[in-house]
Amino acid sequence: MPLLHSSAWLSAPLSPHCLHFLPSTSVLVNLATTSRTFITTMAFSSSSSSSSSKALADQENLLQVLKYHQQTKHAYDKYARGPRGLDWANQPNPFRRYVSAPLLPLLHFPTNTNTETENPSPSDAPLYSSVFLSLPPPKPISHSTISQFFYDSLALSAWKSTGYSTWSLRVNPSSGNLHPTEAYIIAPPIDSLSTSPFVAHYAPKEHSLELRAEIPSGFFPKFFPQNSFLVGLSSVFWREAWKYGERAFRYCNHDIGHAIAAVAMAAAGLGWDVKLLDGLGNEELKKLMGLQCFPEFKFPSRPVRGKFPDIEFEHPDCVLLVFPNGIGQFDVNYKELSSGISEFSKLEWKGKPNSLSKEHVCWDIIYQTAEVVKKPFTVGDRFASDPFQSSGVCSEGSYKDFTVREVVRKRRSAVDMDRVTVIQRETFYQILLHCLPSGCGNRGKQRGQLALPFRALSWDAEVHAVLFVHRVARLPKGLYFLVRNEDHFDELKKSMSADFAWVKPEGCPDNLPLYELDTSSYDMLAKQVSCHQDIASDGCFSLGMVARFETTLREKNAWMYPRLFWETGVLGQVLYLEAHAVGISATGIGCYFDGPVHKILGLKESNFQSLYHFTVGGPVLDKRIMSLPAYPGPSIDA
């Protein structure tokens, strides 16, 4: 996914001056005001020395998150700190390998002659639109189904070539195609792969598993249902920071969200459900994925260029349980599971991680923030295996009868939009129905995340969407708002401009909480606030994802900060797939001006913040770029 930035600020080489930039006075004043408000609140809520100590730690963590978020905002008069040129000699290797770890090849699927769409779907593959209504009968875990699972979620989808450049694309999108996300499988024995339960790293270039360790035989039967396995996701911050500097932490967490949704959609095609094991903490995740092989990174107190091999470590983000759909309610005993995971530190771990770059730039605030948002183990958390909830339907005919595999593997990030393509109003509404977290059941208001793929997440929806509508037939141009958690409606309306209409647009389905705010033309404003990028105004519609921000962090803790970005990434992946399923395209936009977006909405405080932008429309294809099949790819690295 292109995260396009203004070329002016990238044109000059990285200089010592840019590495000592301080936030503007206004930013520091706003941060200080927020800090004082929070400190006062925390002082009143502390009633004992132990609670005071915890409150103080929580306060410090929150202040660090707020500092990071403020410091990494783009504005019309400045961009967040980043390199003023790309150090191509040290571009990170996009492929992590564990040298000397046994390689377990996965199966490859036949492809048609059209290497751009790559359609190896078996005849029984479910249609893309159907899995939002119900999942097919679950298939057993096997060499074939695990191969298909990774092939449709995290594998390469194509290679591109032009002139002297060749690069790979993946099923899961990534900011700048830099792919900071790494994936692991923790699984019971699987015929033709391993006779023992195991932990393996997924190597997308080879479409293979790298065996890291064998685990005790009683681990899976004790904690999880039969035919279940785990998928772990981690981030290499350096891959994003190489190009985007301090804002990279945001983008890494967008990509985790994209990967969570990619995993959920691939699993759905096999009749499998996916849930985040969010009771586990950072230490459990590190042991599960074998990430203790990376030394602790002792980051400097300011941005510094040099050789920092430890900066290439993987930050453990989350672990997902993949299990057969329809097996009913079950629980996960987190306390016993944590005890079982503690034994993983005694395993014999195979392989040494490869080096990604010779030299690096350390943006210290990324690592300071990553440290304070590490989630601890939480004993009180319960695992909720909620029944599958179907999504709404108002225009099923909008879809092109593609299978799940066709949609996920043909997904591409548009680079330009054609300013011509118009979608029907019913298609627009149908796309938004699939963006709702609670589906269309008899559960009242939108709130809980029960529909595909949002059901993988463990919290009620915190992210909404402000939509700039440009080219939707029979729908006036203007500003619209999709309320994804209707408990927030009154707070949203109170926080935003009093001039907004908040009326249902014509023809809007009753179960779609979409509201017309203003019917002026927002083409130029959409472009301006997305870093002056035409792609934000030249499609059918674009949007900003607005999260309930500071209130959420106060109520749930600072470790919700990356999770808010995960939720935007899941929503973004739905928009990617929906666009391709109806025959158009989409792309994420990470470069936008935070303050001006808030000004359009009339937001004055930090209770709501825009965390991600997106655009959907008719793509302009660059015919100079040649497409090559994903496998076998070229012999060179991308």
Coordinates of N, CA, C and O in Angstrom, one line a residue, residues 419-544:
R419 N -10.4 9.6 -11.8 CA -11.3 10.7 -11.7 C -12.6 10.6 -12.6 O -13.3 11.5 -12.9
V420 N -12.9 9.3 -13.0 CA -14.0 9.1 -13.9 C -15.0 8.1 -13.3 O -16.2 8.2 -13.4
T421 N -14.4 7.0 -12.8 CA -15.3 5.9 -12.3 C -16.3 6.3 -11.3 O -16.0 7.1 -10.3
V422 N -17.5 5.9 -11.5 CA -18.6 6.2 -10.6 C -19.2 4.9 -10.1 O -19.4 3.9 -10.9
I423 N -19.5 4.7 -8.8 CA -20.1 3.5 -8.3 C -21.6 3.8 -8.0 O -21.9 5.0 -7.7
Q424 N -22.4 2.8 -8.0 CA -23.8 3.0 -7.6 C -24.0 3.2 -6.1 O -23.2 2.7 -5.3
R425 N -25.0 3.9 -5.8 CA -25.3 4.1 -4.4 C -25.4 2.8 -3.6 O -24.9 2.7 -2.5
E426 N -26.1 1.9 -4.2 CA -26.3 0.6 -3.5 C -25.0 -0.1 -3.3 O -24.8 -0.8 -2.2
T427 N -24.0 0.0 -4.2 CA -22.7 -0.6 -4.0 C -22.0 0.1 -2.9 O -21.3 -0.6 -2.0
F428 N -22.1 1.4 -2.8 CA -21.5 2.1 -1.7 C -22.0 1.7 -0.4 O -21.3 1.4 0.6
Y429 N -23.3 1.5 -0.3 CA -23.9 1.1 1.0 C -23.5 -0.3 1.3 O -23.3 -0.7 2.5
Q430 N -23.4 -1.2 0.3 CA -23.0 -2.6 0.5 C -21.6 -2.7 1.1 O -21.3 -3.4 2.0
I431 N -20.7 -1.9 0.5 CA -19.3 -1.8 1.0 C -19.3 -1.4 2.5 O -18.7 -2.1 3.4
L432 N -20.1 -0.4 2.9 CA -20.1 0.1 4.2 C -20.8 -0.9 5.2 O -20.4 -1.0 6.4
L433 N -21.8 -1.7 4.7 CA -22.4 -2.7 5.5 C -21.3 -3.8 6.0 O -21.4 -4.3 7.1
H434 N -20.4 -4.1 5.1 CA -19.3 -5.0 5.5 C -18.2 -4.4 6.3 O -17.3 -5.1 6.8
C435 N -18.3 -3.1 6.6 CA -17.4 -2.4 7.5 C -17.9 -2.3 8.9 O -17.2 -1.8 9.8
L436 N -19.1 -2.8 9.1 CA -19.7 -2.8 10.4 C -19.3 -3.9 11.3 O -19.2 -5.0 10.9
P437 N -19.0 -3.6 12.6 CA -18.4 -4.7 13.5 C -19.3 -5.7 13.9 O -19.0 -6.8 14.2
S438 N -20.6 -5.3 14.1 CA -21.6 -6.3 14.7 C -22.5 -7.0 13.8 O -23.3 -7.8 14.2
G439 N -22.3 -6.8 12.5 CA -23.1 -7.5 11.5 C -24.6 -7.0 11.5 O -24.9 -5.9 11.8
C440 N -25.5 -7.9 11.2 CA -26.9 -7.5 11.0 C -27.8 -8.3 11.8 O -29.0 -8.5 11.5
G441 N -27.4 -9.0 12.9 CA -28.2 -9.8 13.7 C -29.1 -9.0 14.6 O -29.2 -7.8 14.6
N442 N -29.8 -9.8 15.4 CA -30.8 -9.1 16.4 C -30.1 -8.7 17.7 O -30.5 -9.1 18.8
R443 N -29.0 -8.0 17.6 CA -28.2 -7.6 18.8 C -28.3 -6.1 19.1 O -27.5 -5.6 19.8
G444 N -29.2 -5.5 18.4 CA -29.4 -4.0 18.7 C -28.3 -3.2 18.0 O -28.0 -3.4 16.8
K445 N -27.7 -2.3 18.7 CA -26.8 -1.3 18.1 C -25.5 -1.9 17.7 O -25.1 -2.9 18.3
Q446 N -24.8 -1.3 16.8 CA -23.5 -1.6 16.4 C -22.5 -1.3 17.6 O -22.6 -0.2 18.1
R447 N -21.7 -2.3 18.0 CA -20.8 -2.1 19.1 C -19.8 -3.2 19.2 O -18.6 -3.0 18.9
G448 N -20.2 -4.4 19.6 CA -19.3 -5.6 19.7 C -18.8 -6.0 18.3 O -19.6 -5.9 17.3
Q449 N -17.6 -6.5 18.3 CA -17.0 -7.0 17.0 C -17.3 -8.5 16.8 O -16.5 -9.3 17.2
L450 N -18.4 -8.8 16.1 CA -18.9 -10.1 16.0 C -18.9 -10.6 14.5 O -19.0 -11.8 14.2
A451 N -18.7 -9.7 13.6 CA -18.8 -10.0 12.1 C -17.4 -10.2 11.6 O -16.4 -9.7 12.1
L452 N -17.3 -10.9 10.5 CA -16.0 -11.1 9.8 C -15.5 -9.8 9.2 O -16.3 -9.1 8.6
P453 N -14.2 -9.5 9.3 CA -13.1 -10.2 10.0 C -12.9 -9.5 11.4 O -12.0 -9.9 12.1
F454 N -13.8 -8.5 11.8 CA -13.6 -7.8 13.0 C -13.7 -8.7 14.3 O -13.2 -8.4 15.3
R455 N -14.4 -9.8 14.1 CA -14.6 -10.7 15.2 C -13.2 -11.3 15.8 O -13.2 -11.8 16.9
A456 N -12.2 -11.2 15.0 CA -10.9 -11.6 15.5 C -10.4 -10.7 16.7 O -9.6 -11.2 17.5
L457 N -10.9 -9.5 16.8 CA -10.5 -8.6 17.8 C -11.3 -8.8 19.1 O -12.4 -9.3 19.1
S458 N -10.7 -8.4 20.2 CA -11.3 -8.7 21.5 C -12.0 -7.6 22.3 O -12.3 -7.7 23.4
W459 N -12.1 -6.4 21.6 CA -12.7 -5.3 22.3 C -13.9 -4.7 21.4 O -14.0 -5.0 20.2
D460 N -14.8 -3.9 22.0 CA -15.8 -3.3 21.3 C -15.2 -2.3 20.3 O -14.1 -1.7 20.6
A461 N -15.9 -2.0 19.2 CA -15.4 -1.1 18.2 C -15.1 0.3 18.8 O -15.9 0.8 19.5
E462 N -13.9 0.8 18.4 CA -13.5 2.2 18.8 C -13.3 3.1 17.6 O -13.0 4.3 17.8
V463 N -13.4 2.6 16.4 CA -13.0 3.3 15.2 C -14.2 3.6 14.4 O -15.0 2.7 14.1
H464 N -14.4 4.8 13.9 CA -15.4 5.3 13.0 C -14.8 5.8 11.7 O -13.6 5.7 11.5
A465 N -15.7 6.2 10.8 CA -15.2 6.7 9.5 C -15.9 7.9 9.1 O -17.1 8.0 9.0
V466 N -15.1 9.0 8.8 CA -15.7 10.2 8.1 C -15.4 10.0 6.6 O -14.2 9.8 6.2
L467 N -16.4 10.1 5.8 CA -16.3 9.8 4.4 C -16.4 11.1 3.5 O -17.4 11.9 3.7
F468 N -15.5 11.3 2.6 CA -15.6 12.3 1.6 C -16.1 11.7 0.3 O -15.4 10.9 -0.4
V469 N -17.4 11.9 0.0 CA -18.0 11.2 -1.1 C -17.8 12.1 -2.4 O -18.2 13.3 -2.4
H470 N -17.2 11.5 -3.4 CA -16.9 12.3 -4.6 C -17.7 11.8 -5.8 O -18.3 12.6 -6.6
R471 N -17.8 10.5 -6.0 CA -18.4 10.0 -7.3 C -19.3 8.7 -6.9 O -18.9 7.6 -7.2
V472 N -20.4 9.0 -6.3 CA -21.4 7.9 -6.0 C -22.7 8.3 -6.6 O -23.3 9.4 -6.3
A473 N -23.2 7.5 -7.6 CA -24.4 7.9 -8.3 C -25.6 8.0 -7.3 O -25.8 7.2 -6.4
R474 N -26.4 9.1 -7.6 CA -27.6 9.4 -6.8 C -27.3 9.6 -5.3 O -28.2 9.5 -4.5
L475 N -26.1 10.0 -5.0 CA -25.8 10.4 -3.6 C -25.0 11.7 -3.7 O -24.0 11.8 -4.4
P476 N -25.5 12.8 -3.1 CA -24.8 14.1 -3.2 C -23.4 14.0 -2.7 O -23.0 13.3 -1.8
K477 N -22.5 14.8 -3.4 CA -21.1 14.9 -2.9 C -21.2 15.5 -1.5 O -22.1 16.3 -1.2
G478 N -20.2 15.2 -0.7 CA -20.2 15.8 0.6 C -19.5 15.0 1.7 O -18.8 14.0 1.4
L479 N -19.8 15.3 2.9 CA -19.2 14.7 4.1 C -20.2 13.9 4.8 O -21.3 14.3 5.1
Y480 N -19.8 12.6 5.0 CA -20.7 11.6 5.7 C -20.0 11.0 6.8 O -18.7 11.1 6.9
F481 N -20.7 10.4 7.7 CA -20.1 9.7 8.9 C -20.7 8.4 9.2 O -21.9 8.2 9.3
L482 N -19.8 7.4 9.3 CA -20.2 6.0 9.6 C -19.9 5.7 11.1 O -18.8 5.7 11.5
V483 N -21.0 5.6 11.9 CA -20.8 5.3 13.3 C -20.7 3.8 13.5 O -21.7 3.1 13.4
R484 N -19.5 3.3 13.9 CA -19.3 1.9 14.0 C -19.5 1.4 15.4 O -19.5 0.2 15.7
N485 N -19.7 2.3 16.4 CA -20.1 1.9 17.7 C -21.1 3.0 18.1 O -20.8 4.1 18.5
E486 N -22.4 2.5 18.2 CA -23.5 3.5 18.4 C -23.6 4.0 19.8 O -24.3 5.0 20.1
D487 N -22.8 3.4 20.7 CA -22.7 4.0 22.1 C -22.0 5.3 22.1 O -22.1 6.1 23.0
H488 N -21.2 5.5 21.0 CA -20.4 6.8 20.9 C -21.2 7.9 20.2 O -20.7 9.0 20.1
F489 N -22.4 7.6 19.7 CA -23.1 8.6 18.9 C -23.2 10.0 19.5 O -22.9 11.0 19.0
D490 N -23.8 10.0 20.7 CA -24.0 11.3 21.4 C -22.7 12.0 21.6 O -22.6 13.3 21.5
E491 N -21.6 11.3 22.0 CA -20.3 11.9 22.3 C -19.8 12.5 21.0 O -19.2 13.6 20.9
L492 N -19.9 11.7 19.9 CA -19.4 12.2 18.6 C -20.1 13.5 18.2 O -19.5 14.4 17.8
K493 N -21.5 13.4 18.3 CA -22.3 14.6 17.8 C -21.9 15.8 18.6 O -21.8 16.9 18.1
K494 N -21.7 15.6 19.9 CA -21.4 16.8 20.8 C -20.0 17.3 20.5 O -19.7 18.5 20.6
S495 N -19.0 16.4 20.2 CA -17.6 16.8 20.0 C -17.4 17.5 18.6 O -16.4 18.2 18.5
M496 N -18.3 17.2 17.7 CA -18.1 17.7 16.3 C -18.9 19.0 16.1 O -19.6 19.5 16.9
S497 N -18.7 19.6 14.9 CA -19.3 20.9 14.5 C -20.8 20.8 14.7 O -21.5 19.9 14.3
A498 N -21.4 21.9 15.3 CA -22.8 22.0 15.6 C -23.6 22.3 14.3 O -24.8 22.2 14.2
D499 N -22.9 22.6 13.2 CA -23.5 22.8 11.9 C -23.8 21.6 11.1 O -24.5 21.7 10.1
F500 N -23.3 20.4 11.5 CA -23.6 19.2 10.8 C -25.0 18.8 10.9 O -25.6 18.9 12.0
A501 N -25.5 18.2 9.8 CA -27.0 17.8 9.7 C -27.3 16.5 10.5 O -28.4 16.4 11.1
W502 N -26.4 15.5 10.4 CA -26.7 14.2 11.1 C -28.0 13.6 10.6 O -28.8 13.2 11.5
V503 N -28.2 13.5 9.3 CA -29.5 12.9 8.8 C -29.1 11.7 8.0 O -28.0 11.6 7.4
K504 N -30.0 10.7 7.9 CA -29.8 9.5 7.1 C -29.9 9.9 5.6 O -30.9 10.5 5.2
P505 N -28.9 9.5 4.8 CA -29.0 9.8 3.3 C -30.1 9.0 2.7 O -30.5 7.9 3.2
E506 N -30.5 9.4 1.5 CA -31.6 8.8 0.8 C -31.2 7.4 0.4 O -30.1 7.1 0.0
G507 N -32.1 6.4 0.6 CA -31.9 5.0 0.2 C -31.0 4.3 1.2 O -30.8 3.1 0.9
C508 N -30.6 4.9 2.3 CA -29.7 4.2 3.2 C -30.4 3.1 3.9 O -31.5 3.3 4.5
P509 N -29.9 1.9 4.0 CA -30.5 0.8 4.7 C -30.7 1.1 6.2 O -29.9 1.9 6.8
D510 N -31.8 0.7 6.8 CA -32.1 1.0 8.2 C -31.0 0.5 9.1 O -30.8 1.2 10.2
N511 N -30.3 -0.6 8.8 CA -29.3 -1.1 9.7 C -27.9 -0.6 9.4 O -26.9 -1.2 9.9
L512 N -27.8 0.5 8.6 CA -26.5 1.1 8.3 C -26.5 2.4 9.0 O -27.1 3.4 8.6
P513 N -25.7 2.6 10.1 CA -25.7 3.9 10.8 C -24.8 4.9 10.1 O -23.7 5.3 10.6
L514 N -25.2 5.3 8.9 CA -24.5 6.3 8.1 C -25.2 7.6 8.2 O -26.5 7.6 8.0
Y515 N -24.5 8.7 8.3 CA -25.2 10.0 8.4 C -24.6 11.0 7.5 O -23.3 11.1 7.3
E516 N -25.4 11.8 6.9 CA -25.0 12.9 6.0 C -24.7 14.1 7.0 O -25.6 14.5 7.8
L517 N -23.5 14.6 6.9 CA -23.1 15.8 7.7 C -23.3 17.1 6.9 O -23.8 18.1 7.4
D518 N -22.8 17.1 5.7 CA -22.8 18.3 4.9 C -22.6 18.0 3.4 O -21.9 17.1 3.0
T519 N -23.4 18.6 2.5 CA -23.4 18.2 1.1 C -22.7 19.2 0.2 O -22.9 19.4 -1.0
S520 N -21.7 19.9 0.8 CA -20.8 20.7 0.0 C -19.8 19.8 -0.7 O -19.6 18.6 -0.4
S521 N -19.0 20.3 -1.7 CA -18.0 19.6 -2.3 C -16.7 19.6 -1.5 O -16.3 20.6 -1.1
Y522 N -16.2 18.4 -1.2 CA -15.0 18.2 -0.4 C -13.9 17.7 -1.1 O -12.9 17.2 -0.5
D523 N -13.9 17.7 -2.5 CA -12.8 17.2 -3.3 C -11.5 17.8 -2.9 O -10.5 17.1 -2.6
M524 N -11.4 19.1 -3.0 CA -10.1 19.8 -2.7 C -9.7 19.6 -1.3 O -8.5 19.4 -1.0
L525 N -10.6 19.7 -0.3 CA -10.2 19.5 1.1 C -9.7 18.1 1.3 O -8.7 17.9 2.1
A526 N -10.4 17.1 0.7 CA -9.9 15.7 0.9 C -8.5 15.6 0.4 O -7.6 14.9 1.0
K527 N -8.1 16.2 -0.7 CA -6.8 16.2 -1.3 C -5.8 16.9 -0.3 O -4.7 16.4 0.0
Q528 N -6.2 18.1 0.1 CA -5.3 18.9 0.9 C -5.0 18.2 2.2 O -3.8 18.2 2.6
V529 N -5.9 17.7 2.9 CA -5.6 17.1 4.2 C -4.9 15.7 4.1 O -4.4 15.3 5.1
S530 N -4.9 15.1 2.9 CA -4.1 13.9 2.7 C -2.8 14.2 2.0 O -2.4 13.7 1.0
C531 N -2.1 15.2 2.6 CA -0.8 15.6 2.1 C -0.8 16.0 0.7 O 0.1 15.7 -0.1
H532 N -1.9 16.7 0.2 CA -2.0 17.2 -1.1 C -1.9 16.1 -2.2 O -1.5 16.4 -3.3
Q533 N -2.4 15.0 -1.9 CA -2.3 13.8 -2.8 C -3.6 13.7 -3.6 O -4.7 13.6 -3.1
D534 N -3.5 13.7 -5.0 CA -4.7 13.7 -5.8 C -5.5 12.4 -5.6 O -6.7 12.4 -5.8
I535 N -4.8 11.3 -5.2 CA -5.5 10.1 -5.0 C -6.7 10.1 -4.0 O -7.6 9.4 -4.1
A536 N -6.6 11.1 -3.1 CA -7.7 11.2 -2.1 C -8.9 11.9 -2.7 O -10.0 11.8 -2.1
S537 N -8.8 12.6 -3.8 CA -9.9 13.3 -4.4 C -10.4 12.7 -5.7 O -11.5 13.0 -6.2
D538 N -9.6 11.9 -6.3 CA -9.8 11.4 -7.7 C -10.6 10.1 -7.7 O -10.9 9.5 -8.8
G539 N -10.9 9.5 -6.6 CA -11.6 8.2 -6.5 C -13.1 8.4 -6.4 O -13.6 9.5 -6.5
C540 N -13.8 7.4 -6.0 CA -15.3 7.5 -5.8 C -15.5 8.0 -4.4 O -16.4 8.8 -4.2
F541 N -14.7 7.6 -3.4 CA -14.8 8.2 -2.1 C -13.5 8.0 -1.4 O -12.7 7.1 -1.7
S542 N -13.2 8.9 -0.4 CA -12.1 8.6 0.5 C -12.6 8.8 1.9 O -13.7 9.2 2.1
L543 N -11.7 8.5 2.9 CA -12.2 8.6 4.3 C -11.1 8.7 5.2 O -9.9 8.4 4.9
G544 N -11.4 9.2 6.4 CA -10.5 9.2 7.5 C -11.1 8.3 8.6 O -12.3 8.3 8.9

